[in-house]
Tab-separated table of C-alpha atoms and ligand atoms in Angstrom:
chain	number	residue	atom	x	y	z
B	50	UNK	CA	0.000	0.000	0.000
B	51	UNK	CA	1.119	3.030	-0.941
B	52	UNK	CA	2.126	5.967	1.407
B	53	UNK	CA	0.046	8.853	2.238
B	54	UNK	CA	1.563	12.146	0.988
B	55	UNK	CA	-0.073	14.379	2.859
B	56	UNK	CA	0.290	14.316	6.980
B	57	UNK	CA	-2.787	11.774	8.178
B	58	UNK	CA	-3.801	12.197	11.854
B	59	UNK	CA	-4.985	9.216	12.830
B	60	UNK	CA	-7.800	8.631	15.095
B	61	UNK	CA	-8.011	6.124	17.085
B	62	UNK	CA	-11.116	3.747	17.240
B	63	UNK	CA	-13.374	4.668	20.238
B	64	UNK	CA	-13.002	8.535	19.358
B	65	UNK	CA	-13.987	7.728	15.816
B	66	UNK	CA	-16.981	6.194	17.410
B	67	UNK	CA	-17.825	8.962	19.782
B	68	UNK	CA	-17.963	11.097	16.202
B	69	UNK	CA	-20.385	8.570	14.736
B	70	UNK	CA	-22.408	7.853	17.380
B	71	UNK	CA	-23.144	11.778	17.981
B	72	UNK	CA	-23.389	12.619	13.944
B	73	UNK	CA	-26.509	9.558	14.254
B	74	UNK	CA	-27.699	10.956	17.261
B	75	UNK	CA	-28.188	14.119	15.811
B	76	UNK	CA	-29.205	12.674	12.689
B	77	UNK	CA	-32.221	10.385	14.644
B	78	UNK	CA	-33.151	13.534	16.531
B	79	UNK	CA	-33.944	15.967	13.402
B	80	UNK	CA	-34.250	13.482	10.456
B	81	UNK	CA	-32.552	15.250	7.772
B	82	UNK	CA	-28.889	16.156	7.681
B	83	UNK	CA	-30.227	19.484	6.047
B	84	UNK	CA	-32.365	20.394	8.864
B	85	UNK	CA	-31.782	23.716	10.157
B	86	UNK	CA	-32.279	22.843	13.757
B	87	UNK	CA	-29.960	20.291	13.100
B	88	UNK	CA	-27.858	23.303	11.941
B	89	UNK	CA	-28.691	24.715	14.772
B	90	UNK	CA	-27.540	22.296	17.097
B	91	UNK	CA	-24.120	21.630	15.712
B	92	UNK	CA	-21.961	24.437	18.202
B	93	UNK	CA	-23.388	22.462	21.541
B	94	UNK	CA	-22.447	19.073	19.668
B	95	UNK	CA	-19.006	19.933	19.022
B	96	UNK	CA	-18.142	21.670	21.536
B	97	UNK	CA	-19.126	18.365	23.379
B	98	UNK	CA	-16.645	16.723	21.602
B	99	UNK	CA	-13.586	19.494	21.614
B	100	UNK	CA	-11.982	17.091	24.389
B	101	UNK	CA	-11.420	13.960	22.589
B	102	UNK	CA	-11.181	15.571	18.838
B	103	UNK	CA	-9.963	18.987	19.321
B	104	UNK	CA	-5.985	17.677	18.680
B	105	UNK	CA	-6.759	15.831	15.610
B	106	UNK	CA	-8.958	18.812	14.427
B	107	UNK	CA	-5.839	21.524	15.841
B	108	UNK	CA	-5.620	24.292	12.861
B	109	UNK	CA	-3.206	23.010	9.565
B	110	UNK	CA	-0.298	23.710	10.874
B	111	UNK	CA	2.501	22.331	8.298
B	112	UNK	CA	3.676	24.159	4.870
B	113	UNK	CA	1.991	22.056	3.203
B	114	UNK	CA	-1.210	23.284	4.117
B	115	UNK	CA	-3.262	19.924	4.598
B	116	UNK	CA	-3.907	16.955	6.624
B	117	UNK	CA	-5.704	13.506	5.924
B	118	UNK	CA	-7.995	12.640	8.889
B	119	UNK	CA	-8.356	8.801	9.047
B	120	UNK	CA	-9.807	6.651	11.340
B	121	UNK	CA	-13.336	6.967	10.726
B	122	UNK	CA	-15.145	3.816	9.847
B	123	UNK	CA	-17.398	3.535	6.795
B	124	UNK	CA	-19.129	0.197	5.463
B	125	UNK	CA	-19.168	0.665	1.444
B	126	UNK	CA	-22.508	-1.502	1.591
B	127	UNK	CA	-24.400	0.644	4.001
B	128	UNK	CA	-24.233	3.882	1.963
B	129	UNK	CA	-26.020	2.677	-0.920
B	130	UNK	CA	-25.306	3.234	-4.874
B	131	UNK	CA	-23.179	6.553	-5.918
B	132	UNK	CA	-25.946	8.886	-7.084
B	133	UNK	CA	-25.556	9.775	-10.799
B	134	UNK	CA	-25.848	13.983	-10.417
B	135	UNK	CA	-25.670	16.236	-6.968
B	136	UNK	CA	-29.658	16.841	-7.545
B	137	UNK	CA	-30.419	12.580	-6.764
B	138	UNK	CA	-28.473	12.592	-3.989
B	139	UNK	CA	-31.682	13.006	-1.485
B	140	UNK	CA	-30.788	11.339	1.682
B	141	UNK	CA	-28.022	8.894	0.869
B	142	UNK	CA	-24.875	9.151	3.053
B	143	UNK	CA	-26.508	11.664	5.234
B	144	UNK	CA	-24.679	10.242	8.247
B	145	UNK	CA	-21.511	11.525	6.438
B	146	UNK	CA	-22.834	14.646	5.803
B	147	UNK	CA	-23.226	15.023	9.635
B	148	UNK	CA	-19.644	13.656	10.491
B	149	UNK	CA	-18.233	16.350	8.280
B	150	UNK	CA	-20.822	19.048	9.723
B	151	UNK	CA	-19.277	18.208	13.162
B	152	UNK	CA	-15.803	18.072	12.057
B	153	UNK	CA	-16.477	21.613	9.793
B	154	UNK	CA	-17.958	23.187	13.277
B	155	UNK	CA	-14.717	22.021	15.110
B	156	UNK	CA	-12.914	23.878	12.821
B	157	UNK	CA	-14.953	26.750	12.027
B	158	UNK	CA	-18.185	27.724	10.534
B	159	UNK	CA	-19.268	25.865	7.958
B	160	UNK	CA	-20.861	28.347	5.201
B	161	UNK	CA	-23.449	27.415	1.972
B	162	UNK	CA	-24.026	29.283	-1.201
B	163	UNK	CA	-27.385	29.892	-2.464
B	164	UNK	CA	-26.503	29.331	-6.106
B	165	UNK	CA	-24.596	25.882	-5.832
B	166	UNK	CA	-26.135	22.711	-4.951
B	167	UNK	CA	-29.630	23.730	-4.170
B	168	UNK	CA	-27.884	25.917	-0.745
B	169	UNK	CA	-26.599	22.501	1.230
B	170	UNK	CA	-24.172	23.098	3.419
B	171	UNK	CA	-22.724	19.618	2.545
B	172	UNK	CA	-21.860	19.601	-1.336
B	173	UNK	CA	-21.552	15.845	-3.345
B	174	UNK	CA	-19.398	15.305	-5.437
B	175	UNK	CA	-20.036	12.682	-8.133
B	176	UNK	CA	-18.894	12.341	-11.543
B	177	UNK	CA	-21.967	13.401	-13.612
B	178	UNK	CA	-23.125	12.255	-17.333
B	179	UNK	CA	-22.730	14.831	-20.068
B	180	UNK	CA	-20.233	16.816	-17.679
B	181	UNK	CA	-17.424	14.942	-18.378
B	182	UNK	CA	-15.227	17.687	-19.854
B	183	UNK	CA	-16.335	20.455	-17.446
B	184	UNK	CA	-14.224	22.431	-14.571
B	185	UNK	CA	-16.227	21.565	-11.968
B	186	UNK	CA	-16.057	18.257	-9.323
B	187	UNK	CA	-18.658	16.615	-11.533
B	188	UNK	CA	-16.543	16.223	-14.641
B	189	UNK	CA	-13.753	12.821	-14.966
B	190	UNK	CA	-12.246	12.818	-18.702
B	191	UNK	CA	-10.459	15.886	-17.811
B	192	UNK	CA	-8.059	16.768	-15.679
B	193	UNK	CA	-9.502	19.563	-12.826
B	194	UNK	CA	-6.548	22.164	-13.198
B	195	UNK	CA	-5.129	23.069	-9.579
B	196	UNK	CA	-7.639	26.205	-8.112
B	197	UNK	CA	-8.211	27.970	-5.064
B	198	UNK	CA	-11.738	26.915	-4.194
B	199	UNK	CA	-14.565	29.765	-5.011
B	200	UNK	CA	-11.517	31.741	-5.728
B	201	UNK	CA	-13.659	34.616	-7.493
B	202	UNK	CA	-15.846	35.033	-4.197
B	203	UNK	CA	-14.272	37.723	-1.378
B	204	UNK	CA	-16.084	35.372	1.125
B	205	UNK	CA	-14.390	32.211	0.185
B	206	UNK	CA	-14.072	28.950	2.969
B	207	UNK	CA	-10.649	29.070	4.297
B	208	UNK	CA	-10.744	25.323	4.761
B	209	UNK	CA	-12.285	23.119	2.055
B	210	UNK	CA	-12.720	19.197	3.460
B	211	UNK	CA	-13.322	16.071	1.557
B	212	UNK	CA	-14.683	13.169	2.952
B	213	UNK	CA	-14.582	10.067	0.748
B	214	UNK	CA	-17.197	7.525	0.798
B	215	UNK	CA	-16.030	6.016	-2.259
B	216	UNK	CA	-12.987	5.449	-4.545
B	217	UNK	CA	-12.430	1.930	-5.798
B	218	UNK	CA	-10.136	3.684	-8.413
B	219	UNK	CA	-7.946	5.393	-6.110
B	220	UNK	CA	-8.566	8.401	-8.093
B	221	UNK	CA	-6.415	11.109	-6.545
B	222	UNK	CA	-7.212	14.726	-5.496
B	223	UNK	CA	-3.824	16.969	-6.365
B	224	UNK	CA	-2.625	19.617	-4.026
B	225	UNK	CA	-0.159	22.338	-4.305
B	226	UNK	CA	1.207	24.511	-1.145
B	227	UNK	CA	2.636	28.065	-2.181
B	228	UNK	CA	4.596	27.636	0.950
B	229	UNK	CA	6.767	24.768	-0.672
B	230	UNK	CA	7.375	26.932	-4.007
B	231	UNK	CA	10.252	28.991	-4.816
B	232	UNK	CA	9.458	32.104	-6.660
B	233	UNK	CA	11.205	35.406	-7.571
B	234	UNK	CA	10.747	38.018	-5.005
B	235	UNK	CA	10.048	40.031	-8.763
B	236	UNK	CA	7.354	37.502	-9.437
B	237	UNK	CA	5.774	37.538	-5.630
B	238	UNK	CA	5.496	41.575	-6.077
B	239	UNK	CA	4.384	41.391	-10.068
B	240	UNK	CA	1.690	38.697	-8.594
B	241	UNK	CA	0.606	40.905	-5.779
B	242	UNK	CA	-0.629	44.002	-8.209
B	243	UNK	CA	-3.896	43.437	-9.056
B	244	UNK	CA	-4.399	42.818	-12.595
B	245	UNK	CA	-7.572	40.406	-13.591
B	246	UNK	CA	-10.291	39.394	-11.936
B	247	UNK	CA	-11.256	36.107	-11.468
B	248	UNK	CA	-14.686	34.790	-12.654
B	249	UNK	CA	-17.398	32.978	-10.773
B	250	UNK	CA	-17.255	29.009	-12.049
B	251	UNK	CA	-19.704	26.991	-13.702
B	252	UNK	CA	-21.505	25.256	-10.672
B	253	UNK	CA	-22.538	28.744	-9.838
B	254	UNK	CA	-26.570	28.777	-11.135
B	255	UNK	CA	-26.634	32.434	-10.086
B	256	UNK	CA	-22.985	34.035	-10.052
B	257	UNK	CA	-22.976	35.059	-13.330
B	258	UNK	CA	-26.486	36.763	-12.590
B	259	UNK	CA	-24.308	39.276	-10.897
B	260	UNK	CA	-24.213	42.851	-12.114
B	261	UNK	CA	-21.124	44.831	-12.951
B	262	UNK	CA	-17.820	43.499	-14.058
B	263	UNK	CA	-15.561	41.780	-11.284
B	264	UNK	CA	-12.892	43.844	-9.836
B	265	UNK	CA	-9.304	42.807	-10.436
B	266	UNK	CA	-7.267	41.010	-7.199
B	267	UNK	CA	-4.230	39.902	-6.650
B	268	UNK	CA	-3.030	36.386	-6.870
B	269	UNK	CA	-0.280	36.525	-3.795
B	270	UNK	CA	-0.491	38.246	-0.680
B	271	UNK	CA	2.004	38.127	1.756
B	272	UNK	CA	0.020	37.806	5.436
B	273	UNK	CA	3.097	38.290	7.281
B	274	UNK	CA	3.281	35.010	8.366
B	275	UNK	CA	3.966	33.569	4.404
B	276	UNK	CA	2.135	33.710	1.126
B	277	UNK	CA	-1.091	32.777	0.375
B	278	UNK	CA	-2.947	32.505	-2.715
B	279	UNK	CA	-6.455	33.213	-4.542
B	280	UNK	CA	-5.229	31.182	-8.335
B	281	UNK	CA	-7.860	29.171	-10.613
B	282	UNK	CA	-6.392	29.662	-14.062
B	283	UNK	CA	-9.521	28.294	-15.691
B	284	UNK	CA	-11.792	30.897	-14.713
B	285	UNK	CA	-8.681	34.239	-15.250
B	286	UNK	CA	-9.211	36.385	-18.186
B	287	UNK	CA	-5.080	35.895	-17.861
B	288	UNK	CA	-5.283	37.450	-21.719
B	289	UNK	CA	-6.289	40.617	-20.557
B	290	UNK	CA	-2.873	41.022	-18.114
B	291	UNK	CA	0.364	42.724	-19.753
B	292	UNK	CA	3.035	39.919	-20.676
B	293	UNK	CA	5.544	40.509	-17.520
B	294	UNK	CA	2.490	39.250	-15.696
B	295	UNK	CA	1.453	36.405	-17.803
B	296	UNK	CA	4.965	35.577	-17.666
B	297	UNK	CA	5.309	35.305	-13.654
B	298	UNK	CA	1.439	33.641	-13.711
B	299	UNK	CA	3.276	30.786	-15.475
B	300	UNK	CA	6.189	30.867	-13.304
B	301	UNK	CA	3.324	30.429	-10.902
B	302	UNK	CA	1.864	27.530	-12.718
B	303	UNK	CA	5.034	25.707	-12.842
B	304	UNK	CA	6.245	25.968	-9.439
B	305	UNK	CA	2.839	25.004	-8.122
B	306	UNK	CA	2.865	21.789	-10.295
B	307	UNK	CA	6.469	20.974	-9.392
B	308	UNK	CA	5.120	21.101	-5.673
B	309	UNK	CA	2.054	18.951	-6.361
B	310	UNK	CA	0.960	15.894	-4.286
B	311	UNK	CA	-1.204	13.363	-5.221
B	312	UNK	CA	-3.998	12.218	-2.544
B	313	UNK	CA	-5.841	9.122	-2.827
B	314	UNK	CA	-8.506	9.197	-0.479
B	315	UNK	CA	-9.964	6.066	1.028
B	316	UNK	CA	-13.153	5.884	2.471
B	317	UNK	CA	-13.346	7.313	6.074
B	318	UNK	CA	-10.789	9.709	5.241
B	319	UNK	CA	-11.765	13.499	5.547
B	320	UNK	CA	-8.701	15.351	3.816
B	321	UNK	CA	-8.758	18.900	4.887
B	322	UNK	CA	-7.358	22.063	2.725
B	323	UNK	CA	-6.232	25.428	3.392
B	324	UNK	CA	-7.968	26.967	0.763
B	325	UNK	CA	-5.456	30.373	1.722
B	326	UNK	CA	-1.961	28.299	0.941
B	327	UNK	CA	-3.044	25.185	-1.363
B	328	UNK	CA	-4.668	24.874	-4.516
B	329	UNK	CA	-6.597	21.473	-5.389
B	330	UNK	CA	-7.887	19.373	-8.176
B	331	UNK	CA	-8.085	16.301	-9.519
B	332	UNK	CA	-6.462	13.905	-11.616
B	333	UNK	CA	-8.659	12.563	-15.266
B	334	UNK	CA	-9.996	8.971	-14.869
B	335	UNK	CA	-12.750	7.036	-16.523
B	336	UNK	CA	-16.379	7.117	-14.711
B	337	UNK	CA	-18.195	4.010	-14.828
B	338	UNK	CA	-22.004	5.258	-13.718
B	339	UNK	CA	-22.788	2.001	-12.641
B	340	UNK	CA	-23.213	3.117	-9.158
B	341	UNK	CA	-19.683	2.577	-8.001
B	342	UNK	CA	-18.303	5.440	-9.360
B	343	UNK	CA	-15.856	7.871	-6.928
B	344	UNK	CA	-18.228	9.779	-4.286
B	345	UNK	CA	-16.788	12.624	-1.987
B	346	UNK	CA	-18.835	15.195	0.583
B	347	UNK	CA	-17.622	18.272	0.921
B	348	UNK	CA	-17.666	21.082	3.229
B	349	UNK	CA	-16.470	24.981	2.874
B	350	UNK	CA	-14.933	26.442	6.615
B	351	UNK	CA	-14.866	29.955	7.736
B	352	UNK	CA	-12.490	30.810	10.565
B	353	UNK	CA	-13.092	34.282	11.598
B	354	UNK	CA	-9.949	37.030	12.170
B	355	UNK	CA	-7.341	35.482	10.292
B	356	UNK	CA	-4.464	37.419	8.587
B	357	UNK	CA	-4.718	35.522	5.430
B	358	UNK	CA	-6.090	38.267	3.009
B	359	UNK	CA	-5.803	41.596	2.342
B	360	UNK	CA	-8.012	43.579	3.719
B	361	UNK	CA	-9.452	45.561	1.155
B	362	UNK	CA	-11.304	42.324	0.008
B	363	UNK	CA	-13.764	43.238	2.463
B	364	UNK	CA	-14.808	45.601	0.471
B	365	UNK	CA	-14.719	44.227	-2.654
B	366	UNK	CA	-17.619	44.257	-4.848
B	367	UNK	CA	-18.923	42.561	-7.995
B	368	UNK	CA	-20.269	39.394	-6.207
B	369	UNK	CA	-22.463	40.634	-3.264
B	370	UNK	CA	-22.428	38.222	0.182
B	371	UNK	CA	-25.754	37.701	-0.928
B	372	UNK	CA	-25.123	34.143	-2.175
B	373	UNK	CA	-23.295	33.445	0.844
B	374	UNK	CA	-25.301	31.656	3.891
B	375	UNK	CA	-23.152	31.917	6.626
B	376	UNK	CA	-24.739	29.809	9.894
B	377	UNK	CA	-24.083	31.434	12.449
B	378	UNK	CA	-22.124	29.659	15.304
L	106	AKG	O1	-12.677	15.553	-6.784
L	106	AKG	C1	-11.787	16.037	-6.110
L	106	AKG	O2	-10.890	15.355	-5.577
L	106	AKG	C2	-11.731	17.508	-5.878
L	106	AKG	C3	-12.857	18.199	-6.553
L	106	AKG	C4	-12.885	19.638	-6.211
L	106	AKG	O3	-12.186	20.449	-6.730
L	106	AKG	C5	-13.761	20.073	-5.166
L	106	AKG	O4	-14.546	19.268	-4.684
L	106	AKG	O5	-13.716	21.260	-4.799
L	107	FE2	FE1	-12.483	22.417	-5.859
């Protein structure tokens, strides 16, 4: 078996269980994982279980801006067939959804956007007929080029987690720290101007309902404690930039696919991201949509206060907060 490149924390089996048994609890006591008084209820259910999960779930703390959490248990014939499209998904795997809404309020607050994936704060992510070739999570022919999660939206997650219920392919997810690159201090500074915007993707039903052109942002910022990134090539009008910019985006590029790891997730694994250092994506395979195909969850984190961006993204306009449902913790 091969090894794990990213840092796993392992957890061990009866604090696993205490995880489950309180994602089922809370599950049996509002029926639906997209309950809002489950919602609700999630700050007094983690908090109950800071004690026992609140090392594991410690902030990213390596360059490499990720960790695998494995432990969790997960029976691949109680979660029933891989739905074919987000929309079918209904109720299957819903005690995973819960699991990563307790392991998202450990972390954070986990946020939801009104125009993706009918507002669930728990996204699936399936490979989808007639999508095949798209830049979004439901495509597989392609290869998902390396981006900064919702990299157009000032409110972005700073964490982005995974869990996998599902990959008899071992079909990896990529990952790229800007901590582990070596640039040009002339490229850092040409890739801190702001130059091009970046555009909303396509799993966005209502982004590009958004009046007014998107303002320009940088693609490095230096927090004082390192870089971090806002980069998703696919969706950068890079054609509109002058060439000594183009030039250092593809300096960029390179470094961040020299620096790439390759993450197989196995099921029970939740692999979480800082969506401020790494960019993520995913190798091309071959869906089978037979029902076994791949089959993540995934969850978007806020963590309040940190010195990750600059500031004047508060302020930025374009895409108003509007299609951002923030629960409130
Ligand atoms: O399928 C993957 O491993 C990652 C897909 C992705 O980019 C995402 O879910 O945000
Ligand atoms: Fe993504």
């Amino acid at each position: 078996m091969s090894t794990c490149p990213a840092p796993v924390r392992p957890l061990d089996a009866s604090t696993a269980e205490e995880l489950t048994i309180a994602a089922a609890k809370l599950l049996a006591d509002h029926g639906s994982a997209t309950s809002p008084e489950l919602l609700a209820a999630l700050p007094e259910a983690s908090a109950r279980l800071a004690e026992t999960l609140g090392h594991a779930l410690r902030p990213v703390d390596t360059a490499d801006g990720l960790f695998v959490l494995r432990g969790l248990h997960l029976d691949d014939s109680e979660i029933g067939p891989t739905p074919a499209h987000w929309s079918t998904v209904g109720d299957s795997g819903a005690l995973w959804d819960v699991v990563l809404l307790l392991v998202s309020a450990l972390m954070g607050t986990p946020i939801a956007w009104d125009g993706q994936q009918d507002g669930r704060f728990v996204h699936n992510i399936v490979p989808s007929p007639g999508h095949e070739n798209e830049q979004t999570g439901a495509s597989s022919d392609v290869l998902l080029t390396p981006h900064t999660e919702d990299a157009f939206h000032p409110g972005r997650a700073h964490l982005l987690l995974l869990a996998c219920m599902r990959n008899h392919d071992d079909i990896a997810t990529t990952a790229a720290s800007i901590r582990l690159t070596r640039l040009a201090d002339e490229d850092v500074e040409e890739l801190g101007r702001s130059v091009v915007p970046i555009l909303p993707d396509d799993a966005y039903e209502l982004a590009r309902q958004f009046a007014g052109p998107p303002a320009p942002v940088p693609t490095l910022f230096d927090s004082g404690e390192g870089l971090t990134l806002r980069f998703d090539p696919a969706y950068t009008p890079r054609e509109e930039a002058d060439e000594a910019w183009r030039a250092a985006y593809g300096r960029l590029e390179d470094e961040l696919a020299r620096v790439s790891v390759a993450v197989s997730l196995r099921p029970g694994d939740v692999l979480v991201v800082d969506n401020d250092l790494v960019v993520h994506g995913r190798v091309p395979f071959q869906a089978r949509y037979d029902g076994t195909d791949r089959w993540l969850k995934r969850a978007s984190v806020r963590v309040e206060d940190r010195p990750t961006r600059p500031s004047a993204e508060r302020g930025e306009h374009g895409y108003g907060q509007a299609a951002l449902t923030a629960w409130a913790a």
